[in-house]
Amino acid sequence: MPGQGLPLRVATLLTGLLECLGFAGVLFGWASLVFVFKAEHYFEELCEPNAGPMGNATGQDDCKAQDERFSLIFTLASFMNNFMTFPTGYIFDRFKTTVARLIAIFLYTCATLIIAFTSAGSAVMLFLAMPMLTVGGILFLITNLQVGNLFGKHRSTIITLYNGAFDSSSAVFLIIKLLYEQDISLRASFIFLSVCSAWHVGRTFLLMPRGQIPYPLPPNYSYGLCSRDGARGKKETAESKKLDLQSREFLSTKEEIPGPGPLEEPRSFWSYVFSRRFAWHLVWLSVIQLWHYLFIGTLNSLLTNLAGGDRALVSSYTNAFAITQFFGVLCAPWNGLLMDRLKQKYQKEARKTGSSASAAALSSAVPSLALTSLLCLGFAICASVPVLPLQYGTFVLQVISRSFLYGGNAAFLTLAFPAEHFGKLFGVVMALSAIVSLLQFPIFTLIKGPLQNDPFYVNLTLVLVTLLTLVHPFLLRRECRESGAPPAAP
């Protein structure tokens, strides 16, 4: 990394981390915000006539229609969080960083203003505001992931760090909840978030490229207010790919040359989408993500049932959950460090044996994928046991699993597929997994209705399905061992 641009790159890294930490994934602090909404009597009219004030604040059984309404809002917003990554990924690939970020800022500002001026009488506006907030946040994340390209061999670590910050931003709603309990209104908190858009705009033009950050970086690459990272940057990137043989080990599978053999024929975007590798990765992501979404979306109702309607106890456990979410930013980089270290080790061995550097790089993702599956399995088992104190352990396993999930997902896509398709592939896998995530609302309705608040059989089924996620790292490891390079055909 040239020392000349190091201060600018560090500033970009740190402000991007702050942006992801404070804004990108706030939706997943939903349990804290629901507590405030109930205290503000949102959707209170859906409660049974005999529901007292305590029922409205804690979500007892006679307010199950109110719980279902909040669950539906979260289901819609989390669906949009994933589904819209395909069009937003396309926007990022097609129109580059500045346009994508301006769209994100517009959506985020509108959403925070809508929430700020929404009351119990207009609570239905949350159906519009929360998806807008979510889409704006995921665009912040997508445009920041490229910052890893500025730091060479630490690329996976930074990608996972940013995804961990995305997870930790759910603690923002805890802060809003605590401020609310100190008589700082919901409106004041969200107006403050709206005003922060001025900072996003400044960062867009001063610390981010107008186009995209190439990988590997061409010599003398510059960006920011006076950047020339457009056509010139693309030209330099193309030159560096042709002339610098050492950079091949860091390129995507399409661009690498497996030893002295001929160049691999270019493949279309859709050939990667319909490959077996992508299909199993989709299963892996969808199943684990469904567990997390279902847990977050129904946490208030779950805690209320386990606490016997004790509002103070529900508030205490809700705060504990939100606090553990903050530590996602500390957990996620360990996944990236694991992948980076293994990648360097395997590629060093590949150079000695003359085998493919791309297959060696891809092998570094296998332990990460397997570890994430095992963490989710442990989290799922703990969440299925109806013992309130055990939920502290569930919270810890959940945040580690989730921080590994999204960082590992993004890092795997950068290793397994060509860089020029990253935005679209990231969008497709998130969009398809979003369709699976829609199951959380019928599952919640099934538990509340026919199963009469007994989730045992649902949890048992989901635990068994979680075992399927271990197939993905197993097949990937076998693929790397047998071929020595990523296969050309699905």
Coordinates of C-alpha atoms in Angstrom, one line a residue:
M1 CA 0.0 0.0 0.0
P2 CA 1.6 3.3 -1.0
G3 CA 2.2 5.5 2.0
Q4 CA 1.3 8.6 0.1
G5 CA -2.5 8.0 0.3
L6 CA -2.5 6.2 3.7
P7 CA -4.1 9.0 5.8
L8 CA -7.0 9.3 3.3
R9 CA -7.5 5.5 3.2
V10 CA -7.5 5.3 7.0
A11 CA -10.0 8.2 7.1
T12 CA -12.2 6.3 4.6
L13 CA -11.9 3.1 6.6
L14 CA -12.7 4.7 10.0
T15 CA -15.6 6.9 8.8
G16 CA -17.0 3.9 6.9
L17 CA -16.9 1.9 10.0
L18 CA -18.7 4.6 11.9
E19 CA -21.3 4.8 9.2
C20 CA -22.0 1.1 9.3
L21 CA -21.9 1.1 13.1
G22 CA -24.3 4.0 13.5
F23 CA -26.8 3.7 10.6
A24 CA -26.6 0.7 8.3
G25 CA -28.3 -2.1 10.2
V26 CA -30.4 -0.4 12.8
L27 CA -33.5 -2.5 11.8
F28 CA -32.1 -5.4 13.8
G29 CA -32.5 -3.6 17.0
W30 CA -36.3 -4.0 16.4
A31 CA -37.0 -5.5 19.8
S32 CA -35.9 -2.3 21.5
L33 CA -38.0 -0.1 19.2
V34 CA -41.1 -2.3 19.6
F35 CA -40.9 -1.8 23.4
V36 CA -41.0 2.0 22.8
F37 CA -43.8 1.7 20.2
K38 CA -45.9 -0.2 22.7
A39 CA -45.3 2.4 25.4
E40 CA -46.5 5.0 22.8
H41 CA -49.7 2.8 22.2
Y42 CA -48.9 2.0 18.6
F43 CA -51.6 -0.5 17.3
E44 CA -53.1 -0.6 20.7
E45 CA -56.6 -0.8 19.2
L46 CA -55.8 -4.3 18.1
C47 CA -55.7 -5.5 21.7
E48 CA -58.6 -7.3 23.2
P49 CA -61.1 -5.1 25.0
N50 CA -60.1 -6.5 28.4
A51 CA -56.3 -5.8 27.9
G52 CA -55.0 -3.5 30.5
P53 CA -52.2 -1.0 30.3
M54 CA -49.7 -3.7 31.3
G55 CA -50.8 -5.8 28.3
N56 CA -50.1 -3.0 25.9
A57 CA -46.6 -2.4 27.3
T58 CA -45.5 -6.0 27.4
G59 CA -47.5 -7.8 24.7
Q60 CA -49.4 -10.4 26.7
D61 CA -51.6 -13.0 25.0
D62 CA -54.6 -10.7 24.7
C63 CA -52.5 -8.4 22.5
K64 CA -51.4 -11.1 20.1
A65 CA -52.9 -9.1 17.2
Q66 CA -50.7 -6.2 18.1
D67 CA -47.6 -8.5 18.2
E68 CA -48.6 -9.9 14.8
R69 CA -48.7 -6.4 13.4
F70 CA -45.2 -5.6 14.6
S71 CA -44.0 -9.0 13.4
L72 CA -45.5 -8.2 9.9
I73 CA -43.6 -4.9 9.8
F74 CA -40.4 -6.5 10.7
T75 CA -41.0 -9.3 8.2
L76 CA -41.6 -6.8 5.4
A77 CA -38.6 -4.7 6.4
S78 CA -36.2 -7.6 6.7
F79 CA -37.5 -9.0 3.4
M80 CA -36.7 -5.6 1.7
N81 CA -33.3 -5.6 3.4
N82 CA -32.4 -8.7 1.4
F83 CA -34.6 -8.6 -1.7
M84 CA -33.6 -5.0 -2.6
T85 CA -29.9 -5.8 -2.6
F86 CA -30.3 -7.2 -6.2
P87 CA -31.6 -3.9 -7.7
T88 CA -29.3 -1.9 -5.4
G89 CA -26.4 -4.1 -6.3
Y90 CA -27.2 -3.5 -9.9
I91 CA -27.3 0.3 -9.3
F92 CA -24.0 0.1 -7.6
D93 CA -22.4 -1.9 -10.5
R94 CA -24.0 0.2 -13.2
F95 CA -24.1 3.8 -11.8
K96 CA -21.2 3.4 -9.3
T97 CA -20.7 4.8 -5.8
T98 CA -21.9 8.4 -5.8
V99 CA -25.3 7.7 -7.3
A100 CA -25.8 4.6 -5.1
R101 CA -25.0 6.6 -1.9
L102 CA -27.2 9.6 -2.9
I103 CA -30.1 7.2 -3.2
A104 CA -29.2 5.7 0.1
I105 CA -29.1 9.1 1.8
F106 CA -32.5 10.1 0.3
L107 CA -34.2 6.9 1.4
Y108 CA -32.7 7.0 4.9
T109 CA -33.5 10.6 5.5
C110 CA -37.1 10.2 4.3
A111 CA -37.5 7.1 6.5
T112 CA -36.2 8.8 9.7
L113 CA -38.4 11.8 9.1
I114 CA -41.5 9.7 8.6
I115 CA -40.8 7.8 11.9
A116 CA -40.1 11.1 13.7
F117 CA -43.5 12.5 12.8
T118 CA -45.5 9.3 13.1
S119 CA -47.8 8.8 16.1
A120 CA -50.1 6.1 17.4
G121 CA -52.8 7.4 15.1
S122 CA -50.6 7.1 12.0
A123 CA -48.6 4.0 13.0
V124 CA -49.5 2.4 9.7
M125 CA -46.8 4.6 8.2
L126 CA -44.2 2.3 9.7
F127 CA -45.0 -0.1 6.9
L128 CA -43.4 2.5 4.5
A129 CA -40.7 3.9 6.8
M130 CA -39.0 0.7 8.0
P131 CA -38.4 -0.8 4.5
M132 CA -37.1 2.6 3.3
L133 CA -34.8 2.7 6.4
T134 CA -33.6 -0.8 5.7
V135 CA -32.9 -0.3 1.9
G136 CA -31.0 2.9 2.7
G137 CA -28.9 1.1 5.3
I138 CA -28.0 -1.9 3.0
L139 CA -26.9 0.6 0.3
F140 CA -24.6 2.2 2.9
L141 CA -23.1 -1.3 3.5
I142 CA -22.7 -2.3 -0.1
T143 CA -20.9 1.0 -1.0
N144 CA -18.6 0.6 2.0
L145 CA -17.6 -3.0 1.4
Q146 CA -15.3 -1.9 -1.5
V147 CA -13.1 -0.1 1.0
G148 CA -11.5 -3.5 1.7
N149 CA -9.9 -3.2 -1.7
L150 CA -7.7 -0.4 -0.4
F151 CA -6.0 -2.6 2.0
G152 CA -4.8 -5.6 -0.1
K153 CA -4.1 -8.7 2.0
H154 CA -6.4 -7.4 4.8
R155 CA -9.4 -7.3 2.4
S156 CA -11.4 -10.1 4.1
T157 CA -10.8 -8.8 7.5
I158 CA -12.2 -5.3 6.6
I159 CA -15.2 -6.8 4.8
T160 CA -16.1 -8.8 7.9
L161 CA -15.4 -5.9 10.1
Y162 CA -17.9 -3.8 8.2
N163 CA -20.5 -6.5 8.3
G164 CA -19.9 -6.8 12.1
A165 CA -20.4 -3.0 12.4
F166 CA -23.6 -3.5 10.4
D167 CA -24.8 -6.0 12.9
S168 CA -23.7 -3.9 15.9
S169 CA -25.7 -0.9 14.6
S170 CA -28.8 -2.6 16.0
A171 CA -27.7 -1.1 19.3
V172 CA -28.8 2.3 18.0
F173 CA -32.4 1.4 18.8
L174 CA -31.3 0.4 22.3
I175 CA -29.9 3.9 22.8
I176 CA -33.1 5.4 21.5
K177 CA -35.0 3.2 24.0
L178 CA -32.8 4.3 26.9
L179 CA -33.1 8.0 25.9
Y180 CA -36.9 7.5 25.7
E181 CA -36.8 6.2 29.3
Q182 CA -35.0 9.4 30.2
D183 CA -37.8 11.5 28.6
I184 CA -36.0 12.1 25.3
S185 CA -38.8 11.8 22.8
L186 CA -38.8 9.3 19.9
R187 CA -39.3 12.3 17.5
A188 CA -36.1 14.0 18.8
S189 CA -34.0 10.9 18.3
F190 CA -35.1 10.3 14.8
I191 CA -34.8 14.0 13.8
F192 CA -31.2 13.7 15.0
L193 CA -30.7 10.7 12.7
S194 CA -32.1 12.8 9.8
V195 CA -29.7 15.6 10.4
C196 CA -26.8 13.2 10.2
S197 CA -27.5 12.9 6.5
A198 CA -25.4 16.0 6.0
W199 CA -22.4 14.0 7.3
H200 CA -23.3 11.2 4.8
V201 CA -23.3 13.7 2.0
G202 CA -19.9 15.1 3.0
R203 CA -18.4 11.7 3.2
T204 CA -19.8 10.7 -0.2
F205 CA -18.0 13.6 -2.0
L206 CA -14.8 13.8 0.1
L207 CA -13.9 10.3 1.2
M208 CA -15.5 8.0 -1.4
P209 CA -14.8 7.3 -5.1
R210 CA -17.1 8.6 -7.7
G211 CA -16.8 5.2 -9.5
Q212 CA -15.6 2.0 -7.7
I213 CA -12.4 1.0 -5.9
P214 CA -10.7 -1.5 -8.2
Y215 CA -9.0 -4.7 -7.0
P216 CA -6.1 -5.0 -7.2
L217 CA -5.3 -1.3 -6.9
P218 CA -3.5 0.2 -9.9
P219 CA -0.4 2.3 -9.3
N220 CA -1.0 5.8 -7.9
Y221 CA -4.7 5.2 -7.5
S222 CA -6.5 8.3 -6.2
Y223 CA -10.1 9.0 -5.2
G224 CA -12.2 11.6 -3.3
L225 CA -13.0 15.2 -4.1
C226 CA -10.3 15.6 -6.8
S227 CA -10.1 12.0 -7.9
R228 CA -9.6 10.7 -11.4
D229 CA -10.8 7.2 -10.7
G230 CA -13.1 7.0 -13.7
A231 CA -11.9 5.7 -17.1
R232 CA -8.3 6.1 -16.2
G233 CA -8.7 4.0 -13.1
K234 CA -10.4 1.3 -15.1
K235 CA -7.7 1.4 -17.7
E236 CA -5.0 1.1 -15.1
T237 CA -6.8 -1.8 -13.5
A238 CA -6.9 -3.7 -16.8
E239 CA -3.2 -3.1 -17.3
S240 CA -2.3 -4.3 -13.9
K241 CA -4.4 -7.5 -14.4
K242 CA -2.4 -8.3 -17.6
L243 CA 1.1 -7.3 -16.5
D244 CA 1.4 -8.1 -12.8
L245 CA 1.5 -11.9 -12.5
Q246 CA 1.8 -11.8 -8.7
S247 CA -1.6 -10.2 -8.4
R248 CA -3.4 -13.2 -9.9
E249 CA -3.6 -15.0 -6.6
F250 CA -5.7 -12.2 -5.2
L251 CA -8.1 -12.0 -8.2
S252 CA -11.4 -13.8 -8.5
T253 CA -11.7 -17.3 -9.9
K254 CA -12.4 -16.1 -13.4
E255 CA -9.3 -13.9 -13.7
E256 CA -6.8 -16.4 -12.2
I257 CA -4.6 -18.6 -14.3
P258 CA -4.3 -22.1 -12.8
G259 CA -0.6 -22.7 -13.3
P260 CA 0.9 -22.6 -16.8
G261 CA -2.3 -23.6 -18.5
P262 CA -4.4 -21.4 -20.8
L263 CA -6.8 -18.7 -19.6
E264 CA -10.2 -19.9 -18.6
E265 CA -13.0 -18.9 -21.0
P266 CA -15.1 -16.0 -19.7
R267 CA -18.5 -17.1 -18.2
S268 CA -21.7 -15.2 -18.1
F269 CA -23.2 -13.8 -14.9
W270 CA -26.1 -16.3 -15.1
S271 CA -23.8 -19.3 -15.3
Y272 CA -22.6 -18.4 -11.9
V273 CA -26.1 -17.9 -10.5
F274 CA -27.1 -21.4 -11.7
S275 CA -23.9 -23.1 -10.4
R276 CA -24.0 -25.7 -7.7
R277 CA -21.6 -23.7 -5.6
F278 CA -24.0 -20.7 -5.6
A279 CA -27.1 -22.9 -4.9
W280 CA -25.6 -24.4 -1.8
H281 CA -24.4 -21.1 -0.6
L282 CA -27.9 -19.8 -1.0
V283 CA -29.2 -22.7 1.2
W284 CA -26.6 -22.0 3.8
L285 CA -27.4 -18.3 4.0
S286 CA -31.2 -18.7 3.8
V287 CA -31.6 -21.3 6.6
I288 CA -29.2 -19.5 9.1
Q289 CA -30.7 -16.1 8.2
L290 CA -34.3 -17.4 8.8
W291 CA -33.3 -18.4 12.3
H292 CA -32.0 -15.0 13.1
Y293 CA -34.9 -13.1 11.6
L294 CA -37.4 -15.2 13.3
F295 CA -35.6 -14.8 16.6
I296 CA -35.3 -11.0 16.4
G297 CA -38.8 -10.4 15.0
T298 CA -40.5 -12.5 17.8
L299 CA -38.1 -11.7 20.7
N300 CA -40.5 -9.3 22.4
S301 CA -43.3 -11.8 22.4
L302 CA -40.9 -14.6 23.4
L303 CA -39.5 -12.7 26.4
T304 CA -43.0 -11.6 27.4
N305 CA -44.2 -15.3 27.6
L306 CA -41.1 -16.5 29.4
A307 CA -41.2 -13.6 31.9
G308 CA -44.9 -14.1 32.6
G309 CA -45.8 -10.5 31.4
D310 CA -43.3 -8.8 33.8
R311 CA -42.6 -5.5 32.0
A312 CA -39.4 -4.7 34.0
L313 CA -38.0 -8.2 33.3
V314 CA -38.9 -7.9 29.6
S315 CA -37.1 -4.5 29.5
S316 CA -34.0 -5.9 31.2
Y317 CA -33.7 -8.8 28.8
T318 CA -34.4 -6.6 25.8
N319 CA -31.5 -4.3 26.9
A320 CA -29.2 -7.3 27.4
F321 CA -30.0 -8.5 23.9
A322 CA -29.3 -5.1 22.4
I323 CA -26.1 -4.7 24.3
T324 CA -24.8 -8.1 23.1
Q325 CA -25.6 -7.0 19.5
F326 CA -23.1 -4.2 19.8
F327 CA -20.3 -6.7 20.2
G328 CA -20.9 -8.0 16.7
V329 CA -18.3 -5.5 15.5
L330 CA -15.7 -7.2 17.7
C331 CA -16.7 -10.7 16.7
A332 CA -16.9 -10.4 12.9
P333 CA -13.2 -9.5 12.3
W334 CA -12.1 -12.8 13.8
N335 CA -13.9 -14.5 10.9
G336 CA -12.0 -12.3 8.4
L337 CA -8.7 -12.8 10.2
L338 CA -9.3 -16.6 10.0
M339 CA -10.0 -16.4 6.3
D340 CA -7.0 -14.1 5.5
R341 CA -4.5 -16.2 7.5
L342 CA -5.7 -19.4 5.9
K343 CA -5.7 -17.8 2.5
Q344 CA -2.1 -16.7 2.8
K345 CA -1.1 -20.2 4.2
Y346 CA -2.9 -22.1 1.4
Q347 CA -1.6 -19.9 -1.4
K348 CA 1.9 -20.2 -0.1
E349 CA 1.6 -23.9 -0.2
A350 CA 0.0 -23.7 -3.7
R351 CA 3.0 -21.7 -5.0
K352 CA 5.3 -24.4 -3.8
T353 CA 3.3 -27.3 -5.3
G354 CA 2.3 -25.4 -8.5
S355 CA -1.4 -25.9 -7.8
S356 CA -4.1 -23.3 -8.4
A357 CA -3.9 -20.2 -6.2
S358 CA -7.7 -19.7 -6.7
A359 CA -8.6 -23.1 -5.3
A360 CA -6.2 -22.4 -2.3
A361 CA -7.9 -19.1 -1.7
L362 CA -11.4 -20.7 -1.9
S363 CA -10.3 -23.4 0.6
S364 CA -9.8 -20.7 3.2
A365 CA -13.6 -20.1 3.2
V366 CA -14.4 -23.7 4.3
P367 CA -13.6 -23.4 8.0
S368 CA -15.5 -20.1 8.2
L369 CA -18.6 -21.6 6.6
A370 CA -18.5 -24.7 8.9
L371 CA -17.9 -22.7 12.0
T372 CA -20.8 -20.4 11.2
S373 CA -23.1 -23.4 10.7
L374 CA -22.1 -24.8 14.1
L375 CA -22.6 -21.5 15.9
C376 CA -26.1 -21.2 14.4
L377 CA -26.8 -24.8 15.5
G378 CA -25.8 -24.0 19.1
F379 CA -27.8 -20.8 19.0
A380 CA -30.9 -22.6 17.6
I381 CA -30.8 -25.3 20.3
C382 CA -30.5 -22.7 23.1
A383 CA -33.3 -20.6 21.7
S384 CA -35.5 -23.7 21.6
V385 CA -35.2 -24.3 25.4
P386 CA -38.0 -22.3 27.2
V387 CA -35.8 -21.2 30.1
L388 CA -35.5 -17.4 30.6
P389 CA -31.9 -17.2 32.1
L390 CA -30.6 -19.5 29.3
Q391 CA -31.5 -16.7 26.8
Y392 CA -28.4 -14.8 27.9
G393 CA -26.4 -17.6 26.4
T394 CA -28.7 -17.5 23.3
F395 CA -28.0 -13.8 22.9
V396 CA -24.2 -14.4 22.9
L397 CA -24.3 -17.3 20.4
Q398 CA -26.8 -15.3 18.2
V399 CA -24.6 -12.3 17.9
I400 CA -21.4 -14.3 17.1
S401 CA -23.3 -16.5 14.6
R402 CA -24.9 -13.5 12.9
S403 CA -21.6 -11.5 12.8
F404 CA -19.9 -14.5 11.2
L405 CA -22.8 -15.0 8.8
Y406 CA -22.9 -11.8 6.8
G407 CA -19.1 -11.1 6.9
G408 CA -18.5 -14.7 5.8
N409 CA -21.2 -14.4 3.1
A410 CA -19.6 -11.3 1.5
A411 CA -16.0 -12.6 1.8
F412 CA -17.0 -15.9 0.3
L413 CA -18.6 -14.2 -2.7
T414 CA -15.4 -12.2 -3.3
L415 CA -13.4 -15.4 -3.3
A416 CA -15.7 -17.7 -5.2
F417 CA -16.8 -15.5 -8.1
P418 CA -15.4 -12.7 -10.3
A419 CA -15.1 -9.2 -8.8
E420 CA -17.1 -7.6 -11.6
H421 CA -20.2 -9.6 -10.7
F422 CA -19.9 -9.1 -6.9
G423 CA -22.6 -6.4 -6.6
K424 CA -25.1 -8.4 -8.7
L425 CA -24.3 -11.8 -7.1
F426 CA -24.5 -10.3 -3.6
G427 CA -27.9 -8.8 -4.6
V428 CA -29.2 -12.1 -6.0
V429 CA -28.2 -14.3 -3.0
M430 CA -29.7 -11.7 -0.6
A431 CA -32.9 -11.3 -2.7
L432 CA -33.5 -15.1 -3.0
S433 CA -32.8 -15.6 0.7
A434 CA -35.3 -12.8 1.4
I435 CA -38.0 -15.0 -0.1
V436 CA -37.2 -17.7 2.4
S437 CA -37.2 -15.1 5.2
L438 CA -40.9 -14.4 4.5
L439 CA -41.6 -17.7 6.2
Q440 CA -41.0 -16.0 9.6
F441 CA -44.5 -14.4 9.6
P442 CA -46.5 -17.6 8.9
I443 CA -44.3 -19.4 11.4
F444 CA -45.0 -16.7 14.0
T445 CA -48.8 -16.9 13.2
L446 CA -48.6 -20.7 13.5
I447 CA -47.0 -20.6 16.9
K448 CA -49.4 -17.9 18.2
G449 CA -52.5 -19.7 16.8
P450 CA -52.8 -23.4 16.3
L451 CA -49.7 -24.3 18.5
Q452 CA -51.0 -22.0 21.3
N453 CA -47.6 -20.3 22.0
D454 CA -45.7 -23.7 22.1
P455 CA -42.9 -23.4 19.5
F456 CA -41.4 -26.8 20.3
Y457 CA -42.2 -28.6 17.0
V458 CA -41.3 -25.6 14.9
N459 CA -38.0 -25.2 16.7
L460 CA -37.2 -28.9 16.3
T461 CA -37.9 -28.8 12.6
L462 CA -35.7 -25.7 12.1
V463 CA -32.9 -27.3 14.1
L464 CA -33.0 -30.3 11.8
V465 CA -33.0 -28.1 8.7
T466 CA -30.0 -26.2 10.1
L467 CA -28.0 -29.4 9.8
L468 CA -28.3 -29.0 6.0
T469 CA -26.1 -26.0 6.1
L470 CA -23.1 -28.2 6.9
V471 CA -23.4 -29.7 3.4
H472 CA -22.1 -26.5 1.9
P473 CA -18.6 -26.4 3.4
F474 CA -18.3 -30.2 2.9
L475 CA -19.0 -30.0 -0.8
L476 CA -16.8 -26.9 -1.2
R477 CA -13.8 -28.7 0.5
R478 CA -14.3 -31.7 -1.8
E479 CA -14.5 -29.5 -4.8
C480 CA -11.2 -27.8 -4.0
R481 CA -9.5 -31.1 -3.3
E482 CA -10.7 -33.0 -6.4
S483 CA -10.2 -30.3 -9.0
G484 CA -7.4 -28.2 -7.6
A485 CA -9.3 -25.3 -9.1
P486 CA -12.9 -24.1 -9.2
P487 CA -14.9 -26.1 -11.8
A488 CA -15.8 -24.4 -15.0
A489 CA -19.3 -25.9 -15.3
P490 CA -22.2 -25.8 -12.8

